[in-house]
Every structure is written in structure tokens, then in C-alpha cells.
Amino acid sequence: MTKFLSSILVIFAGYFLFVGASECFGLDEEGCLTCHQYPGLVRLEKKNGVKVLHIDEEKFFTSPHGKFRCKQCHTTIAQVPHTGETSTDCTTECHQNDAKKISTYPLETLHQKEQSYLISLKDQSSCRACHPIYPHSNNKLVRSFLNMHTGFMFCEVCHIKRGKVNHLVYDWEDTENADFSGEPFGTYFKPRTNKAHKADEHFISRIAVFSMAKGKKQGLMNTQDTAAANEFMLRKKNLKPDAKKKELDYFHRDIEKKEI
């Protein structure tokens, strides 16, 4: 009898777990969160603004709109994955009698509580002297995914000129001061102590690239040119094109632009 009851309980438990999971993930039947679930998914807007594309899955599903499919409001999405801006229409199936009210509502604020991204990162690299924290904007297909890497690795990890350096290795760099909007994310690892940093929202660790020589690692992140790069930014508007190019070539002597 006990064995029979145990079997029944297992069956019921499995059933409810299956149903619960089906209801939850069925809400994202278009697969939107395949991409939008990642914190730091951001693209640049004009005048140094950013468009945050991250949606926290748990927060969204427990929000008032969590029971609706994305396409019920984001009506111009023709396929997933998609590129470009999507307009929002909240009157297709809901708010049909509230069109006038909805027309003046700031719809861009609806997902704010579900979004997380880096506001600032206090690294000392020369890259940050000139480039914004989310530097990729040219390729519309992948720019947000490339920007997402800012919170996890240094620029040189991808952009170092590999032909100039032998025996590259990758490892965690010490923590840096960071400010987040939304929930902090990333890693808080302190490599010199082999311990995780106390979960403090103002610190983050990132992967860096090193060269290996005689058993010792040497960091390849450019910090020696940071002061010169900051000074360059103050006077670049007054430089002639040839002089500007010469200085930029110097700052990028160990860096290469990657084709997507």
C-alpha cells in the first residue's frame, strides 16, 4: 500500500511539474527570450543613449503582462530572430477601449523593472578613454550581442593582434568598480586569492588576455596609454586629418578591427 501511494505521489508530482513548466515556457512560444534573456543586451542610440533589450524571464512572467505573448503588443515582428525597431500596439487584443490613454503613455518604461545592464565600468584601459562602454554599433545583426560581452571580457580578448604575440592565455582579471541598472550580473572572482569576491553590486571581474613567457603571465590590456588617450580626446577636434590618423594608428598599434 505504501509503495502504491508513493508511486501515485510521484506521478502527480511529475504531472504538475510538467504542466507548470509547459504553462511557463508556452508563453514564449515565439522564442523571443532565446535572445532577450541576457543581461547587458544593449544597442547604442543617438546622443550617447542606449536601448536596453534585456528582459528578465522570471520578472516578466510574474508581471501583469507575463501571461501575454510578445507579438500581441510587438505587432511588427515578422520573424524571430529580427533586427531593427519594433513598434508597440497595446490595443490589438487588450486596451481596445483605451486607445486615447495608451497613445500618451510612455510605453518604453513598461519593461524597465525587468532589465539589467552596466551603466559604468571604472576600468583603466586606454580603450575606455575613447570608446563608450557599449562600443559596437555598425552591424545591426549582431551589435547588441557584441555589446553584451562588455560585462564579461576586456576589448583585447577579441581585438589583440594575435600575429604579434605568442602563447596567449586567458584568465580572470582583478575586480573593477561597476555601476548597474537593475540586478547586478557577472562574476566577482578575485584571481590573486582564488576566492569569489563578496557579492557586492559595485564590483565585477572580467576575462582578460595574457602572454605567457617563462612561466609568467603578462597582461596585454593597454593601460600605459590611458593618460595620452585622455589628452588626445581633449584636442582631437582641432587636429588635422593626417595628425589625427597618426595618433589613432599609434593607439591601435596592437589592436585589430574584427570583421563580423
CSV table of C-alpha atoms in Angstrom, one decimal:
chain,number,residue,atom,x,y,z
A,1,MET,CA,0.0,0.0,0.0
A,2,THR,CA,2.8,2.4,0.9
A,3,LYS,CA,4.6,1.6,-2.3
A,4,PHE,CA,1.4,2.2,-4.3
A,5,LEU,CA,0.8,5.6,-2.6
A,6,SER,CA,4.4,6.6,-3.2
A,7,SER,CA,4.0,5.8,-6.9
A,8,ILE,CA,0.8,7.8,-7.1
A,9,LEU,CA,2.5,10.8,-5.5
A,10,VAL,CA,5.4,10.6,-7.9
A,11,ILE,CA,3.1,10.5,-10.9
A,12,PHE,CA,1.1,13.5,-9.6
A,13,ALA,CA,4.3,15.5,-8.8
A,14,GLY,CA,5.6,14.8,-12.3
A,15,TYR,CA,2.3,15.8,-13.8
A,16,PHE,CA,2.2,19.2,-12.0
A,17,LEU,CA,5.8,19.9,-12.7
A,18,PHE,CA,5.2,19.2,-16.4
A,19,VAL,CA,2.1,21.3,-16.5
A,20,GLY,CA,3.7,24.2,-14.6
A,21,ALA,CA,6.8,24.2,-16.9
A,22,SER,CA,4.6,24.0,-20.0
A,23,GLU,CA,2.5,26.9,-18.9
A,24,CYS,CA,5.5,29.0,-18.1
A,25,PHE,CA,7.5,28.4,-21.3
A,26,GLY,CA,4.5,28.2,-23.5
A,27,LEU,CA,4.1,32.0,-23.0
A,28,ASP,CA,7.3,32.5,-25.0
A,29,GLU,CA,6.3,30.3,-27.9
A,30,GLU,CA,7.9,32.7,-30.4
A,31,GLY,CA,11.3,32.1,-28.8
A,32,CYS,CA,11.8,35.8,-28.0
A,33,LEU,CA,13.7,35.1,-24.7
A,34,THR,CA,16.2,33.0,-26.6
A,35,CYS,CA,18.0,36.3,-27.2
A,36,HIS,CA,16.4,38.8,-24.9
A,37,GLN,CA,17.1,36.8,-21.7
A,38,TYR,CA,20.7,38.0,-21.5
A,39,PRO,CA,21.6,41.0,-19.2
A,40,GLY,CA,23.7,43.6,-20.9
A,41,LEU,CA,21.9,43.2,-24.3
A,42,VAL,CA,22.1,46.8,-25.4
A,43,ARG,CA,22.5,48.9,-28.5
A,44,LEU,CA,23.5,52.5,-28.9
A,45,GLU,CA,21.1,55.3,-29.6
A,46,LYS,CA,21.9,58.8,-30.8
A,47,LYS,CA,23.5,61.3,-28.4
A,48,ASN,CA,25.1,58.6,-26.3
A,49,GLY,CA,21.9,57.0,-25.3
A,50,VAL,CA,21.2,53.2,-25.1
A,51,LYS,CA,18.3,51.0,-26.0
A,52,VAL,CA,18.1,48.1,-23.5
A,53,LEU,CA,16.9,44.9,-25.0
A,54,HIS,CA,17.2,42.6,-22.0
A,55,ILE,CA,14.1,41.1,-20.4
A,56,ASP,CA,14.5,39.1,-17.2
A,57,GLU,CA,12.4,35.9,-17.7
A,58,GLU,CA,11.2,35.4,-14.2
A,59,LYS,CA,10.3,39.1,-13.6
A,60,PHE,CA,8.5,39.2,-16.9
A,61,PHE,CA,6.4,36.1,-16.3
A,62,THR,CA,5.3,37.3,-12.9
A,63,SER,CA,4.5,40.8,-14.2
A,64,PRO,CA,1.0,41.9,-15.3
A,65,HIS,CA,2.0,41.3,-18.9
A,66,GLY,CA,3.6,37.9,-18.3
A,67,LYS,CA,0.6,35.9,-19.5
A,68,PHE,CA,0.6,37.6,-22.9
A,69,ARG,CA,2.7,36.6,-26.0
A,70,CYS,CA,5.2,39.3,-27.1
A,71,LYS,CA,3.7,39.6,-30.5
A,72,GLN,CA,0.3,40.7,-29.0
A,73,CYS,CA,2.0,44.0,-28.3
A,74,HIS,CA,5.0,44.0,-30.5
A,75,THR,CA,2.9,43.6,-33.6
A,76,THR,CA,5.5,44.5,-36.3
A,77,ILE,CA,7.8,41.5,-35.6
A,78,ALA,CA,7.5,39.3,-38.7
A,79,GLN,CA,10.1,36.7,-37.7
A,80,VAL,CA,12.5,35.7,-34.9
A,81,PRO,CA,15.3,36.5,-34.9
A,82,HIS,CA,14.7,40.0,-36.1
A,83,THR,CA,16.5,43.3,-36.5
A,84,GLY,CA,15.5,46.9,-36.3
A,85,GLU,CA,13.0,48.7,-34.1
A,86,THR,CA,9.6,47.2,-33.4
A,87,SER,CA,6.6,49.4,-32.8
A,88,THR,CA,4.2,48.6,-29.9
A,89,ASP,CA,0.5,48.4,-30.2
A,90,CYS,CA,-1.4,47.6,-26.9
A,91,THR,CA,-4.8,47.8,-28.4
A,92,THR,CA,-4.9,44.7,-30.7
A,93,GLU,CA,-6.4,42.4,-28.1
A,94,CYS,CA,-6.2,44.4,-24.9
A,95,HIS,CA,-7.0,48.1,-24.0
A,96,GLN,CA,-9.2,48.3,-27.1
A,97,ASN,CA,-11.3,50.9,-25.4
A,98,ASP,CA,-8.3,52.8,-24.1
A,99,ALA,CA,-6.6,53.9,-27.3
A,100,LYS,CA,-6.6,57.5,-26.3
A,101,LYS,CA,-5.0,56.9,-22.9
A,102,ILE,CA,-2.5,54.5,-24.4
A,103,SER,CA,-1.4,57.0,-27.0
A,104,THR,CA,0.1,59.3,-24.3
A,105,TYR,CA,1.6,56.5,-22.1
A,106,PRO,CA,5.4,56.1,-22.1
A,107,LEU,CA,5.5,52.6,-23.4
A,108,GLU,CA,9.3,52.4,-23.3
A,109,THR,CA,9.0,52.3,-19.5
A,110,LEU,CA,7.0,49.0,-19.4
A,111,HIS,CA,10.0,46.7,-19.2
A,112,GLN,CA,12.3,48.8,-17.1
A,113,LYS,CA,11.9,46.7,-13.9
A,114,GLU,CA,12.8,43.6,-15.9
A,115,GLN,CA,16.1,45.0,-17.4
A,116,SER,CA,19.7,44.9,-16.3
A,117,TYR,CA,22.8,46.5,-17.8
A,118,LEU,CA,26.0,48.2,-17.0
A,119,ILE,CA,25.9,52.0,-16.5
A,120,SER,CA,29.6,52.5,-16.0
A,121,LEU,CA,32.7,50.5,-15.6
A,122,LYS,CA,35.8,52.0,-14.0
A,123,ASP,CA,38.5,50.2,-15.9
A,124,GLN,CA,41.8,52.0,-16.6
A,125,SER,CA,42.3,50.9,-20.2
A,126,SER,CA,43.1,53.2,-23.0
A,127,CYS,CA,40.1,51.8,-24.9
A,128,ARG,CA,37.7,53.3,-22.4
A,129,ALA,CA,39.3,56.7,-22.9
A,130,CYS,CA,37.8,56.9,-26.4
A,131,HIS,CA,35.2,54.2,-26.7
A,132,PRO,CA,31.9,54.1,-24.9
A,133,ILE,CA,31.1,51.2,-22.6
A,134,TYR,CA,28.9,49.7,-25.3
A,135,PRO,CA,31.2,50.3,-28.4
A,136,HIS,CA,29.6,48.1,-31.1
A,137,SER,CA,27.0,49.8,-33.3
A,138,ASN,CA,27.8,49.2,-37.0
A,139,ASN,CA,26.5,45.7,-37.7
A,140,LYS,CA,22.7,45.7,-37.0
A,141,LEU,CA,22.6,41.9,-36.9
A,142,VAL,CA,24.9,41.4,-34.0
A,143,ARG,CA,25.7,44.7,-32.4
A,144,SER,CA,23.7,44.0,-29.2
A,145,PHE,CA,25.2,40.6,-28.7
A,146,LEU,CA,28.7,42.1,-29.1
A,147,ASN,CA,27.9,44.8,-26.6
A,148,MET,CA,26.8,42.2,-24.2
A,149,HIS,CA,30.4,41.0,-23.9
A,150,THR,CA,31.5,44.2,-22.3
A,151,GLY,CA,30.4,42.9,-18.9
A,152,PHE,CA,32.4,39.7,-19.3
A,153,MET,CA,35.7,40.4,-21.1
A,154,PHE,CA,38.2,43.1,-22.0
A,155,CYS,CA,38.4,44.5,-25.5
A,156,GLU,CA,41.8,42.9,-26.1
A,157,VAL,CA,40.4,39.4,-25.7
A,158,CYS,CA,38.9,39.7,-29.2
A,159,HIS,CA,40.9,42.6,-30.7
A,160,ILE,CA,44.5,41.9,-29.8
A,161,LYS,CA,46.7,41.4,-32.9
A,162,ARG,CA,47.5,37.7,-32.5
A,163,GLY,CA,50.2,37.8,-35.1
A,164,LYS,CA,52.4,40.0,-32.8
A,165,VAL,CA,52.1,37.9,-29.6
A,166,ASN,CA,52.9,34.2,-29.0
A,167,HIS,CA,51.5,31.9,-26.3
A,168,LEU,CA,48.2,33.7,-25.5
A,169,VAL,CA,46.3,32.6,-22.4
A,170,TYR,CA,43.0,33.8,-21.0
A,171,ASP,CA,42.2,34.3,-17.3
A,172,TRP,CA,40.2,36.4,-14.8
A,173,GLU,CA,41.4,39.9,-14.1
A,174,ASP,CA,41.0,41.6,-10.7
A,175,THR,CA,37.7,43.2,-9.9
A,176,GLU,CA,36.8,46.6,-11.1
A,177,ASN,CA,34.3,49.1,-9.8
A,178,ALA,CA,31.0,48.9,-11.8
A,179,ASP,CA,27.6,50.5,-11.6
A,180,PHE,CA,24.4,48.6,-12.8
A,181,SER,CA,20.9,49.5,-13.7
A,182,GLY,CA,18.7,46.7,-12.5
A,183,GLU,CA,20.1,43.5,-11.0
A,184,PRO,CA,23.9,43.2,-10.9
A,185,PHE,CA,25.3,40.4,-13.0
A,186,GLY,CA,28.6,38.8,-13.9
A,187,THR,CA,31.4,37.3,-11.9
A,188,TYR,CA,33.1,38.5,-8.7
A,189,PHE,CA,36.2,36.3,-8.8
A,190,LYS,CA,39.5,37.5,-7.3
A,191,PRO,CA,42.2,35.6,-9.1
A,192,ARG,CA,45.0,36.5,-6.7
A,193,THR,CA,43.2,34.9,-3.7
A,194,ASN,CA,41.4,32.2,-5.7
A,195,LYS,CA,38.2,33.3,-3.9
A,196,ALA,CA,34.9,34.8,-5.0
A,197,HIS,CA,34.6,38.4,-4.2
A,198,LYS,CA,31.8,39.2,-1.7
A,199,ALA,CA,28.6,39.6,-3.7
A,200,ASP,CA,28.8,43.4,-3.9
A,201,GLU,CA,27.0,45.1,-6.7
A,202,HIS,CA,29.8,47.6,-7.2
A,203,PHE,CA,32.4,45.1,-8.4
A,204,ILE,CA,32.8,42.8,-11.4
A,205,SER,CA,35.6,40.6,-12.7
A,206,ARG,CA,36.2,40.1,-16.5
A,207,ILE,CA,38.2,37.7,-18.6
A,208,ALA,CA,41.5,39.2,-19.9
A,209,VAL,CA,44.2,38.1,-22.3
A,210,PHE,CA,47.8,37.5,-21.3
A,211,SER,CA,51.0,36.5,-23.0
A,212,MET,CA,52.9,33.6,-21.4
A,213,ALA,CA,56.7,33.8,-21.1
A,214,LYS,CA,59.0,31.6,-18.9
A,215,GLY,CA,56.0,30.5,-16.8
A,216,LYS,CA,54.8,34.0,-16.1
A,217,LYS,CA,51.7,35.8,-17.4
A,218,GLN,CA,51.9,39.4,-18.6
A,219,GLY,CA,48.6,41.3,-19.1
A,220,LEU,CA,48.0,42.7,-22.6
A,221,MET,CA,45.4,45.3,-21.6
A,222,ASN,CA,46.7,48.7,-22.6
A,223,THR,CA,46.8,51.0,-19.6
A,224,GLN,CA,50.1,52.7,-20.3
A,225,ASP,CA,48.5,54.9,-23.0
A,226,THR,CA,45.4,55.9,-21.0
A,227,ALA,CA,46.7,59.3,-20.0
A,228,ALA,CA,47.8,60.1,-23.6
A,229,ALA,CA,44.4,58.9,-24.9
A,230,ASN,CA,42.5,61.1,-22.5
A,231,GLU,CA,44.6,64.1,-23.6
A,232,PHE,CA,44.0,63.2,-27.2
A,233,MET,CA,40.3,63.3,-26.7
A,234,LEU,CA,40.5,66.9,-25.4
A,235,ARG,CA,42.2,68.2,-28.6
A,236,LYS,CA,41.1,65.8,-31.3
A,237,LYS,CA,38.6,68.3,-32.8
A,238,ASN,CA,41.4,70.7,-33.5
A,239,LEU,CA,43.7,68.1,-35.2
A,240,LYS,CA,44.1,67.9,-38.9
A,241,PRO,CA,43.1,64.6,-40.5
A,242,ASP,CA,46.7,63.3,-41.1
A,243,ALA,CA,47.7,64.2,-37.5
A,244,LYS,CA,44.6,62.6,-36.1
A,245,LYS,CA,45.2,59.4,-38.1
A,246,LYS,CA,48.8,59.2,-37.0
A,247,GLU,CA,47.8,59.3,-33.3
A,248,LEU,CA,44.9,56.8,-33.8
A,249,ASP,CA,47.3,54.4,-35.6
A,250,TYR,CA,49.6,54.6,-32.6
A,251,PHE,CA,46.9,53.9,-30.1
A,252,HIS,CA,45.7,50.9,-32.2
A,253,ARG,CA,49.2,49.5,-33.0
A,254,ASP,CA,48.4,46.3,-31.1
A,255,ILE,CA,44.7,46.2,-31.9
A,256,GLU,CA,42.8,45.0,-35.0
A,257,LYS,CA,39.3,45.5,-36.1
A,258,LYS,CA,37.3,42.3,-36.5
A,259,GLU,CA,35.1,41.6,-39.4
A,260,ILE,CA,31.8,40.0,-38.5
